[in-house]
Amino acid sequence: MPLQLSIATEDDIPQITKFQFAAFHPENRMHRLIYPSPLPVPDSIISSTIQRTLKAWREDKEHITWVIIKDTDTKVKDLFGDGKEKDRVIAAAKWIIWPPGETLKEGETRWPDKIDAAWVKKSDDPEKPNFGNGAADDKEYVEWVMEEFFERRRERIVGPAVLLDVCCTDPEYHRRGAGKMLVRWGTGKADELGVKAFVEASPEGRRLYESCGFMMVEDVVLRGGKVNKKWEEYGEPDWGFMVREKRGKN
């Protein structure tokens, strides 16, 4: 079963989106806030998430690179794409790269200080509510979580850098080295440029990132009940803010 790393095209996003939900939903609290969905995840949510992902990519192709791992021995029909038979994509990473020498234009910012969580809607089917103790239906709560998330990026990811924004593997292919291949692609790019690398790690991913040279900066746990009493039962979104110091170029 040869695994092959390559740069993704837009045609790969439908396959990526499907196993992204399989990898993260509903266990990962941040994922179910950003991509609220009932269980099982309906085709309508997969399709709308594909469009969200493509929109974000098209708006910043200068900085965003999607990298994928394929199982070249396995062919699949991509039911959310063009329906043609293709190599199976089994893992993917979204790297955002800001090279040395690049400066922000006047009024431009990498990270917003205010979020409009327009994607947060109640489930279309009252018999199948969004998963997550109501939190995925609460726009105000999701905006607070996302503003806390981006505040840390604004404070820490400045100047030249690379950021691992998304990294996921099809659950059928866990522990076969695909994730490490994707992370090493990005750390190699960081070393080539001589810049720091960053990642917001899920608890499950921290060991992988540590093995690739990342160190914990902050173990983030958001306790909404301390901010707003009605958020007390919404769980505690958590992640590890990690950095890999610059290597390579002086």
PDB file of C-alpha atoms in Angstrom:
ATOM      1  CA  MET A   1       0.000   0.000   0.000  1.00  0.00           C
ATOM      2  CA  PRO A   2       2.222   2.879  -1.209  1.00  0.00           C
ATOM      3  CA  LEU A   3       1.333   6.243   0.294  1.00  0.00           C
ATOM      4  CA  GLN A   4       2.127   9.205  -1.941  1.00  0.00           C
ATOM      5  CA  LEU A   5       2.408  12.848  -0.888  1.00  0.00           C
ATOM      6  CA  SER A   6       1.340  15.541  -3.336  1.00  0.00           C
ATOM      7  CA  ILE A   7      -0.009  19.081  -3.506  1.00  0.00           C
ATOM      8  CA  ALA A   8      -3.814  19.082  -3.545  1.00  0.00           C
ATOM      9  CA  THR A   9      -6.074  20.587  -6.145  1.00  0.00           C
ATOM     10  CA  GLU A  10      -9.613  21.851  -5.633  1.00  0.00           C
ATOM     11  CA  ASP A  11     -10.885  18.503  -6.942  1.00  0.00           C
ATOM     12  CA  ASP A  12      -9.484  16.831  -3.805  1.00  0.00           C
ATOM     13  CA  ILE A  13     -11.522  18.902  -1.330  1.00  0.00           C
ATOM     14  CA  PRO A  14     -14.677  16.717  -1.474  1.00  0.00           C
ATOM     15  CA  GLN A  15     -12.744  13.605  -0.398  1.00  0.00           C
ATOM     16  CA  ILE A  16     -10.888  15.570   2.290  1.00  0.00           C
ATOM     17  CA  THR A  17     -14.099  17.007   3.730  1.00  0.00           C
ATOM     18  CA  LYS A  18     -15.732  13.622   4.082  1.00  0.00           C
ATOM     19  CA  PHE A  19     -12.930  12.069   6.148  1.00  0.00           C
ATOM     20  CA  GLN A  20     -12.430  15.335   8.050  1.00  0.00           C
ATOM     21  CA  PHE A  21     -15.854  14.777   9.623  1.00  0.00           C
ATOM     22  CA  ALA A  22     -15.058  11.102  10.181  1.00  0.00           C
ATOM     23  CA  ALA A  23     -11.843  12.090  11.999  1.00  0.00           C
ATOM     24  CA  PHE A  24     -13.163  14.944  14.163  1.00  0.00           C
ATOM     25  CA  HIS A  25     -16.934  14.914  14.551  1.00  0.00           C
ATOM     26  CA  PRO A  26     -18.383  14.893  17.145  1.00  0.00           C
ATOM     27  CA  GLU A  27     -15.560  14.174  19.616  1.00  0.00           C
ATOM     28  CA  ASN A  28     -13.516  17.296  18.854  1.00  0.00           C
ATOM     29  CA  ARG A  29     -15.282  20.244  20.517  1.00  0.00           C
ATOM     30  CA  MET A  30     -13.732  22.908  18.299  1.00  0.00           C
ATOM     31  CA  HIS A  31     -14.698  21.063  15.131  1.00  0.00           C
ATOM     32  CA  ARG A  32     -18.335  20.695  16.129  1.00  0.00           C
ATOM     33  CA  LEU A  33     -18.518  24.432  16.879  1.00  0.00           C
ATOM     34  CA  ILE A  34     -16.942  25.451  13.574  1.00  0.00           C
ATOM     35  CA  TYR A  35     -18.818  22.788  11.585  1.00  0.00           C
ATOM     36  CA  PRO A  36     -22.069  22.083  13.486  1.00  0.00           C
ATOM     37  CA  SER A  37     -23.874  18.974  12.312  1.00  0.00           C
ATOM     38  CA  PRO A  38     -26.299  16.290  13.430  1.00  0.00           C
ATOM     39  CA  LEU A  39     -25.241  12.664  13.611  1.00  0.00           C
ATOM     40  CA  PRO A  40     -24.841  11.000  11.232  1.00  0.00           C
ATOM     41  CA  VAL A  41     -23.455  13.911   9.204  1.00  0.00           C
ATOM     42  CA  PRO A  42     -25.883  14.538   6.309  1.00  0.00           C
ATOM     43  CA  ASP A  43     -24.800  15.073   2.720  1.00  0.00           C
ATOM     44  CA  SER A  44     -26.046  18.671   2.900  1.00  0.00           C
ATOM     45  CA  ILE A  45     -23.485  19.482   5.611  1.00  0.00           C
ATOM     46  CA  ILE A  46     -20.680  17.796   3.648  1.00  0.00           C
ATOM     47  CA  SER A  47     -21.618  19.817   0.556  1.00  0.00           C
ATOM     48  CA  SER A  48     -21.844  23.160   2.394  1.00  0.00           C
ATOM     49  CA  THR A  49     -18.504  22.513   4.146  1.00  0.00           C
ATOM     50  CA  ILE A  50     -16.858  21.775   0.794  1.00  0.00           C
ATOM     51  CA  GLN A  51     -18.015  25.182  -0.399  1.00  0.00           C
ATOM     52  CA  ARG A  52     -16.778  26.908   2.788  1.00  0.00           C
ATOM     53  CA  THR A  53     -13.363  25.291   2.399  1.00  0.00           C
ATOM     54  CA  LEU A  54     -13.078  26.192  -1.277  1.00  0.00           C
ATOM     55  CA  LYS A  55     -14.146  29.796  -0.605  1.00  0.00           C
ATOM     56  CA  ALA A  56     -11.481  30.261   2.083  1.00  0.00           C
ATOM     57  CA  TRP A  57      -8.819  28.727  -0.164  1.00  0.00           C
ATOM     58  CA  ARG A  58      -9.720  30.823  -3.198  1.00  0.00           C
ATOM     59  CA  GLU A  59      -9.620  34.002  -1.113  1.00  0.00           C
ATOM     60  CA  ASP A  60      -5.990  33.405  -0.063  1.00  0.00           C
ATOM     61  CA  LYS A  61      -4.300  31.072  -2.546  1.00  0.00           C
ATOM     62  CA  GLU A  62      -1.181  33.232  -2.205  1.00  0.00           C
ATOM     63  CA  HIS A  63      -0.579  31.790   1.273  1.00  0.00           C
ATOM     64  CA  ILE A  64      -2.589  28.548   1.558  1.00  0.00           C
ATOM     65  CA  THR A  65      -1.266  25.182   0.422  1.00  0.00           C
ATOM     66  CA  TRP A  66      -3.240  21.973   0.865  1.00  0.00           C
ATOM     67  CA  VAL A  67      -1.042  18.869   0.967  1.00  0.00           C
ATOM     68  CA  ILE A  68      -2.490  15.364   0.636  1.00  0.00           C
ATOM     69  CA  ILE A  69      -1.528  11.726   1.023  1.00  0.00           C
ATOM     70  CA  LYS A  70      -2.990   9.235  -1.450  1.00  0.00           C
ATOM     71  CA  ASP A  71      -3.281   5.471  -1.325  1.00  0.00           C
ATOM     72  CA  THR A  72      -2.352   4.837  -4.941  1.00  0.00           C
ATOM     73  CA  ASP A  73      -3.492   1.209  -4.754  1.00  0.00           C
ATOM     74  CA  THR A  74      -7.094   2.151  -3.945  1.00  0.00           C
ATOM     75  CA  LYS A  75      -9.546   3.843  -6.295  1.00  0.00           C
ATOM     76  CA  VAL A  76     -12.766   5.528  -5.208  1.00  0.00           C
ATOM     77  CA  LYS A  77     -15.654   7.326  -6.863  1.00  0.00           C
ATOM     78  CA  ASP A  78     -15.893  10.817  -5.417  1.00  0.00           C
ATOM     79  CA  LEU A  79     -19.631  11.190  -4.924  1.00  0.00           C
ATOM     80  CA  PHE A  80     -19.309  14.815  -3.773  1.00  0.00           C
ATOM     81  CA  GLY A  81     -17.052  15.787  -6.682  1.00  0.00           C
ATOM     82  CA  ASP A  82     -17.274  14.843 -10.341  1.00  0.00           C
ATOM     83  CA  GLY A  83     -18.092  11.182  -9.667  1.00  0.00           C
ATOM     84  CA  LYS A  84     -15.035   9.915 -11.527  1.00  0.00           C
ATOM     85  CA  GLU A  85     -12.798   7.175 -10.155  1.00  0.00           C
ATOM     86  CA  LYS A  86      -9.656   8.539  -8.470  1.00  0.00           C
ATOM     87  CA  ASP A  87      -6.832   7.555  -6.159  1.00  0.00           C
ATOM     88  CA  ARG A  88      -8.137   7.532  -2.604  1.00  0.00           C
ATOM     89  CA  VAL A  89      -7.057  10.577  -0.580  1.00  0.00           C
ATOM     90  CA  ILE A  90      -6.446   9.348   2.974  1.00  0.00           C
ATOM     91  CA  ALA A  91      -4.919  12.349   4.774  1.00  0.00           C
ATOM     92  CA  ALA A  92      -4.628  16.097   4.280  1.00  0.00           C
ATOM     93  CA  ALA A  93      -3.077  19.201   5.796  1.00  0.00           C
ATOM     94  CA  LYS A  94      -3.719  22.872   5.232  1.00  0.00           C
ATOM     95  CA  TRP A  95      -0.547  24.909   5.640  1.00  0.00           C
ATOM     96  CA  ILE A  96      -0.577  28.716   5.669  1.00  0.00           C
ATOM     97  CA  ILE A  97       2.796  30.206   4.733  1.00  0.00           C
ATOM     98  CA  TRP A  98       3.989  33.800   5.198  1.00  0.00           C
ATOM     99  CA  PRO A  99       7.505  34.072   3.748  1.00  0.00           C
ATOM    100  CA  PRO A 100      10.208  36.507   4.904  1.00  0.00           C
ATOM    101  CA  GLY A 101      10.049  39.963   3.392  1.00  0.00           C
ATOM    102  CA  GLU A 102       6.270  40.061   3.080  1.00  0.00           C
ATOM    103  CA  THR A 103       4.490  42.922   4.836  1.00  0.00           C
ATOM    104  CA  LEU A 104       0.812  43.518   5.501  1.00  0.00           C
ATOM    105  CA  LYS A 105      -0.901  46.206   3.466  1.00  0.00           C
ATOM    106  CA  GLU A 106      -2.446  49.178   5.251  1.00  0.00           C
ATOM    107  CA  GLY A 107      -5.613  48.102   7.039  1.00  0.00           C
ATOM    108  CA  GLU A 108      -4.901  44.411   6.379  1.00  0.00           C
ATOM    109  CA  THR A 109      -4.931  41.887   9.203  1.00  0.00           C
ATOM    110  CA  ARG A 110      -4.324  38.167   9.363  1.00  0.00           C
ATOM    111  CA  TRP A 111      -6.801  37.478  12.137  1.00  0.00           C
ATOM    112  CA  PRO A 112     -10.094  39.224  12.874  1.00  0.00           C
ATOM    113  CA  ASP A 113     -10.800  40.605  16.335  1.00  0.00           C
ATOM    114  CA  LYS A 114     -14.566  40.142  15.899  1.00  0.00           C
ATOM    115  CA  ILE A 115     -16.302  37.076  14.512  1.00  0.00           C
ATOM    116  CA  ASP A 116     -19.713  36.759  12.902  1.00  0.00           C
ATOM    117  CA  ALA A 117     -20.478  33.057  13.244  1.00  0.00           C
ATOM    118  CA  ALA A 118     -23.001  33.165  10.428  1.00  0.00           C
ATOM    119  CA  TRP A 119     -22.532  29.437   9.865  1.00  0.00           C
ATOM    120  CA  VAL A 120     -24.200  28.627  13.184  1.00  0.00           C
ATOM    121  CA  LYS A 121     -27.757  27.538  12.491  1.00  0.00           C
ATOM    122  CA  LYS A 122     -30.187  25.206  14.117  1.00  0.00           C
ATOM    123  CA  SER A 123     -30.525  21.837  12.452  1.00  0.00           C
ATOM    124  CA  ASP A 124     -33.060  21.684   9.640  1.00  0.00           C
ATOM    125  CA  ASP A 125     -34.442  18.482  11.158  1.00  0.00           C
ATOM    126  CA  PRO A 126     -35.825  18.854  14.716  1.00  0.00           C
ATOM    127  CA  GLU A 127     -35.472  15.087  15.140  1.00  0.00           C
ATOM    128  CA  LYS A 128     -31.717  15.359  14.504  1.00  0.00           C
ATOM    129  CA  PRO A 129     -30.319  18.360  16.417  1.00  0.00           C
ATOM    130  CA  ASN A 130     -26.739  19.489  16.035  1.00  0.00           C
ATOM    131  CA  PHE A 131     -24.455  17.513  18.298  1.00  0.00           C
ATOM    132  CA  GLY A 132     -22.871  19.299  21.262  1.00  0.00           C
ATOM    133  CA  ASN A 133     -25.099  20.078  24.258  1.00  0.00           C
ATOM    134  CA  GLY A 134     -26.702  22.992  22.450  1.00  0.00           C
ATOM    135  CA  ALA A 135     -23.429  24.858  21.970  1.00  0.00           C
ATOM    136  CA  ALA A 136     -23.430  24.393  18.215  1.00  0.00           C
ATOM    137  CA  ASP A 137     -26.775  26.205  18.084  1.00  0.00           C
ATOM    138  CA  ASP A 138     -25.594  29.206  20.084  1.00  0.00           C
ATOM    139  CA  LYS A 139     -24.107  31.868  17.804  1.00  0.00           C
ATOM    140  CA  GLU A 140     -22.956  34.136  20.637  1.00  0.00           C
ATOM    141  CA  TYR A 141     -21.079  31.319  22.341  1.00  0.00           C
ATOM    142  CA  VAL A 142     -19.323  30.223  19.154  1.00  0.00           C
ATOM    143  CA  GLU A 143     -18.272  33.816  18.445  1.00  0.00           C
ATOM    144  CA  TRP A 144     -16.728  34.075  21.917  1.00  0.00           C
ATOM    145  CA  VAL A 145     -14.796  30.817  21.440  1.00  0.00           C
ATOM    146  CA  MET A 146     -13.514  31.857  18.004  1.00  0.00           C
ATOM    147  CA  GLU A 147     -12.479  35.314  19.215  1.00  0.00           C
ATOM    148  CA  GLU A 148     -10.457  33.683  22.007  1.00  0.00           C
ATOM    149  CA  PHE A 149      -8.907  31.378  19.397  1.00  0.00           C
ATOM    150  CA  PHE A 150      -7.899  34.183  17.025  1.00  0.00           C
ATOM    151  CA  GLU A 151      -6.659  36.432  19.834  1.00  0.00           C
ATOM    152  CA  ARG A 152      -3.850  33.963  20.488  1.00  0.00           C
ATOM    153  CA  ARG A 153      -2.955  33.905  16.810  1.00  0.00           C
ATOM    154  CA  ARG A 154      -2.822  37.714  16.698  1.00  0.00           C
ATOM    155  CA  GLU A 155      -0.494  37.816  19.681  1.00  0.00           C
ATOM    156  CA  ARG A 156       1.870  35.033  18.631  1.00  0.00           C
ATOM    157  CA  ILE A 157       1.850  34.467  14.877  1.00  0.00           C
ATOM    158  CA  VAL A 158       3.423  37.648  13.556  1.00  0.00           C
ATOM    159  CA  GLY A 159       5.964  38.196  10.828  1.00  0.00           C
ATOM    160  CA  PRO A 160       7.283  35.323   8.697  1.00  0.00           C
ATOM    161  CA  ALA A 161       5.844  31.974   9.803  1.00  0.00           C
ATOM    162  CA  VAL A 162       4.092  28.794   8.764  1.00  0.00           C
ATOM    163  CA  LEU A 163       0.895  27.569  10.408  1.00  0.00           C
ATOM    164  CA  LEU A 164      -0.639  24.114  10.307  1.00  0.00           C
ATOM    165  CA  ASP A 165      -4.316  25.103  10.213  1.00  0.00           C
ATOM    166  CA  VAL A 166      -5.861  21.675   9.504  1.00  0.00           C
ATOM    167  CA  CYS A 167      -4.434  18.163   9.682  1.00  0.00           C
ATOM    168  CA  CYS A 168      -6.569  15.041   9.502  1.00  0.00           C
ATOM    169  CA  THR A 169      -6.330  11.399   8.495  1.00  0.00           C
ATOM    170  CA  ASP A 170      -9.059   9.001   7.426  1.00  0.00           C
ATOM    171  CA  PRO A 171      -9.670   6.852  10.556  1.00  0.00           C
ATOM    172  CA  GLU A 172      -9.140   3.711   8.448  1.00  0.00           C
ATOM    173  CA  TYR A 173      -5.515   4.811   7.920  1.00  0.00           C
ATOM    174  CA  HIS A 174      -4.495   5.880  11.420  1.00  0.00           C
ATOM    175  CA  ARG A 175      -1.015   4.935  12.649  1.00  0.00           C
ATOM    176  CA  ARG A 176       0.434   4.363   9.193  1.00  0.00           C
ATOM    177  CA  GLY A 177       2.647   7.444   9.078  1.00  0.00           C
ATOM    178  CA  ALA A 178       0.468   9.694   6.896  1.00  0.00           C
ATOM    179  CA  GLY A 179       0.131  12.422   9.531  1.00  0.00           C
ATOM    180  CA  LYS A 180       3.876  12.599  10.095  1.00  0.00           C
ATOM    181  CA  MET A 181       4.468  12.909   6.343  1.00  0.00           C
ATOM    182  CA  LEU A 182       2.148  15.923   6.228  1.00  0.00           C
ATOM    183  CA  VAL A 183       3.689  17.602   9.284  1.00  0.00           C
ATOM    184  CA  ARG A 184       7.226  17.089   8.020  1.00  0.00           C
ATOM    185  CA  TRP A 185       6.308  18.679   4.708  1.00  0.00           C
ATOM    186  CA  GLY A 186       5.402  21.867   6.554  1.00  0.00           C
ATOM    187  CA  THR A 187       8.333  21.835   8.965  1.00  0.00           C
ATOM    188  CA  GLY A 188      10.607  21.311   5.977  1.00  0.00           C
ATOM    189  CA  LYS A 189       9.082  24.411   4.397  1.00  0.00           C
ATOM    190  CA  ALA A 190       9.650  26.319   7.655  1.00  0.00           C
ATOM    191  CA  ASP A 191      13.318  25.276   7.695  1.00  0.00           C
ATOM    192  CA  GLU A 192      13.720  26.209   4.039  1.00  0.00           C
ATOM    193  CA  LEU A 193      12.430  29.707   4.848  1.00  0.00           C
ATOM    194  CA  GLY A 194      14.110  29.916   8.264  1.00  0.00           C
ATOM    195  CA  VAL A 195      10.878  30.707  10.130  1.00  0.00           C
ATOM    196  CA  LYS A 196       8.858  29.454  13.101  1.00  0.00           C
ATOM    197  CA  ALA A 197       6.061  26.918  12.676  1.00  0.00           C
ATOM    198  CA  PHE A 198       2.825  26.917  14.693  1.00  0.00           C
ATOM    199  CA  VAL A 199      -0.053  24.529  15.309  1.00  0.00           C
ATOM    200  CA  GLU A 200      -3.159  24.463  17.520  1.00  0.00           C
ATOM    201  CA  ALA A 201      -3.085  20.809  18.512  1.00  0.00           C
ATOM    202  CA  SER A 202      -5.944  18.616  19.582  1.00  0.00           C
ATOM    203  CA  PRO A 203      -5.158  16.429  22.612  1.00  0.00           C
ATOM    204  CA  GLU A 204      -4.900  13.437  20.260  1.00  0.00           C
ATOM    205  CA  GLY A 205      -2.389  15.154  17.967  1.00  0.00           C
ATOM    206  CA  ARG A 206       0.085  16.538  20.490  1.00  0.00           C
ATOM    207  CA  ARG A 207       2.401  13.541  20.566  1.00  0.00           C
ATOM    208  CA  LEU A 208       2.773  13.663  16.779  1.00  0.00           C
ATOM    209  CA  TYR A 209       3.647  17.359  16.815  1.00  0.00           C
ATOM    210  CA  GLU A 210       6.109  16.932  19.684  1.00  0.00           C
ATOM    211  CA  SER A 211       7.859  14.207  17.668  1.00  0.00           C
ATOM    212  CA  CYS A 212       8.288  16.772  14.869  1.00  0.00           C
ATOM    213  CA  GLY A 213       9.866  19.420  17.116  1.00  0.00           C
ATOM    214  CA  PHE A 214       6.873  21.418  18.372  1.00  0.00           C
ATOM    215  CA  MET A 215       6.733  22.560  21.996  1.00  0.00           C
ATOM    216  CA  MET A 216       3.718  23.597  24.063  1.00  0.00           C
ATOM    217  CA  VAL A 217       3.239  27.329  24.625  1.00  0.00           C
ATOM    218  CA  GLU A 218      -0.204  27.219  26.227  1.00  0.00           C
ATOM    219  CA  ASP A 219      -2.619  24.468  27.159  1.00  0.00           C
ATOM    220  CA  VAL A 220      -5.871  26.274  26.397  1.00  0.00           C
ATOM    221  CA  VAL A 221      -9.153  25.343  28.109  1.00  0.00           C
ATOM    222  CA  LEU A 222     -12.102  27.714  27.612  1.00  0.00           C
ATOM    223  CA  ARG A 223     -14.571  27.718  30.507  1.00  0.00           C
ATOM    224  CA  GLY A 224     -17.569  29.556  29.142  1.00  0.00           C
ATOM    225  CA  GLY A 225     -19.551  29.316  32.370  1.00  0.00           C
ATOM    226  CA  LYS A 226     -17.165  31.804  33.985  1.00  0.00           C
ATOM    227  CA  VAL A 227     -18.023  34.323  31.258  1.00  0.00           C
ATOM    228  CA  ASN A 228     -21.733  33.681  30.877  1.00  0.00           C
ATOM    229  CA  LYS A 229     -23.787  31.538  33.259  1.00  0.00           C
ATOM    230  CA  LYS A 230     -25.881  30.033  30.460  1.00  0.00           C
ATOM    231  CA  TRP A 231     -22.718  28.541  28.892  1.00  0.00           C
ATOM    232  CA  GLU A 232     -21.895  26.545  32.011  1.00  0.00           C
ATOM    233  CA  GLU A 233     -22.960  23.182  30.564  1.00  0.00           C
ATOM    234  CA  TYR A 234     -21.522  23.673  27.091  1.00  0.00           C
ATOM    235  CA  GLY A 235     -18.300  21.791  27.697  1.00  0.00           C
ATOM    236  CA  GLU A 236     -14.766  23.149  27.628  1.00  0.00           C
ATOM    237  CA  PRO A 237     -13.174  23.539  24.175  1.00  0.00           C
ATOM    238  CA  ASP A 238      -9.469  22.840  24.458  1.00  0.00           C
ATOM    239  CA  TRP A 239      -6.341  22.807  22.360  1.00  0.00           C
ATOM    240  CA  GLY A 240      -2.597  23.122  22.751  1.00  0.00           C
ATOM    241  CA  PHE A 241      -0.945  26.176  21.230  1.00  0.00           C
ATOM    242  CA  MET A 242       2.426  24.836  20.035  1.00  0.00           C
ATOM    243  CA  VAL A 243       5.483  26.348  18.360  1.00  0.00           C
ATOM    244  CA  ARG A 244       8.517  24.937  16.603  1.00  0.00           C
ATOM    245  CA  GLU A 245      11.395  27.415  16.767  1.00  0.00           C
ATOM    246  CA  LYS A 246      13.022  28.471  13.527  1.00  0.00           C
ATOM    247  CA  ARG A 247      15.836  26.395  12.094  1.00  0.00           C
ATOM    248  CA  GLY A 248      17.692  26.393   8.831  1.00  0.00           C
ATOM    249  CA  LYS A 249      18.459  29.891   7.549  1.00  0.00           C
ATOM    250  CA  ASN A 250      20.024  32.349   9.995  1.00  0.00           C
TER     251      ASN A 250
END
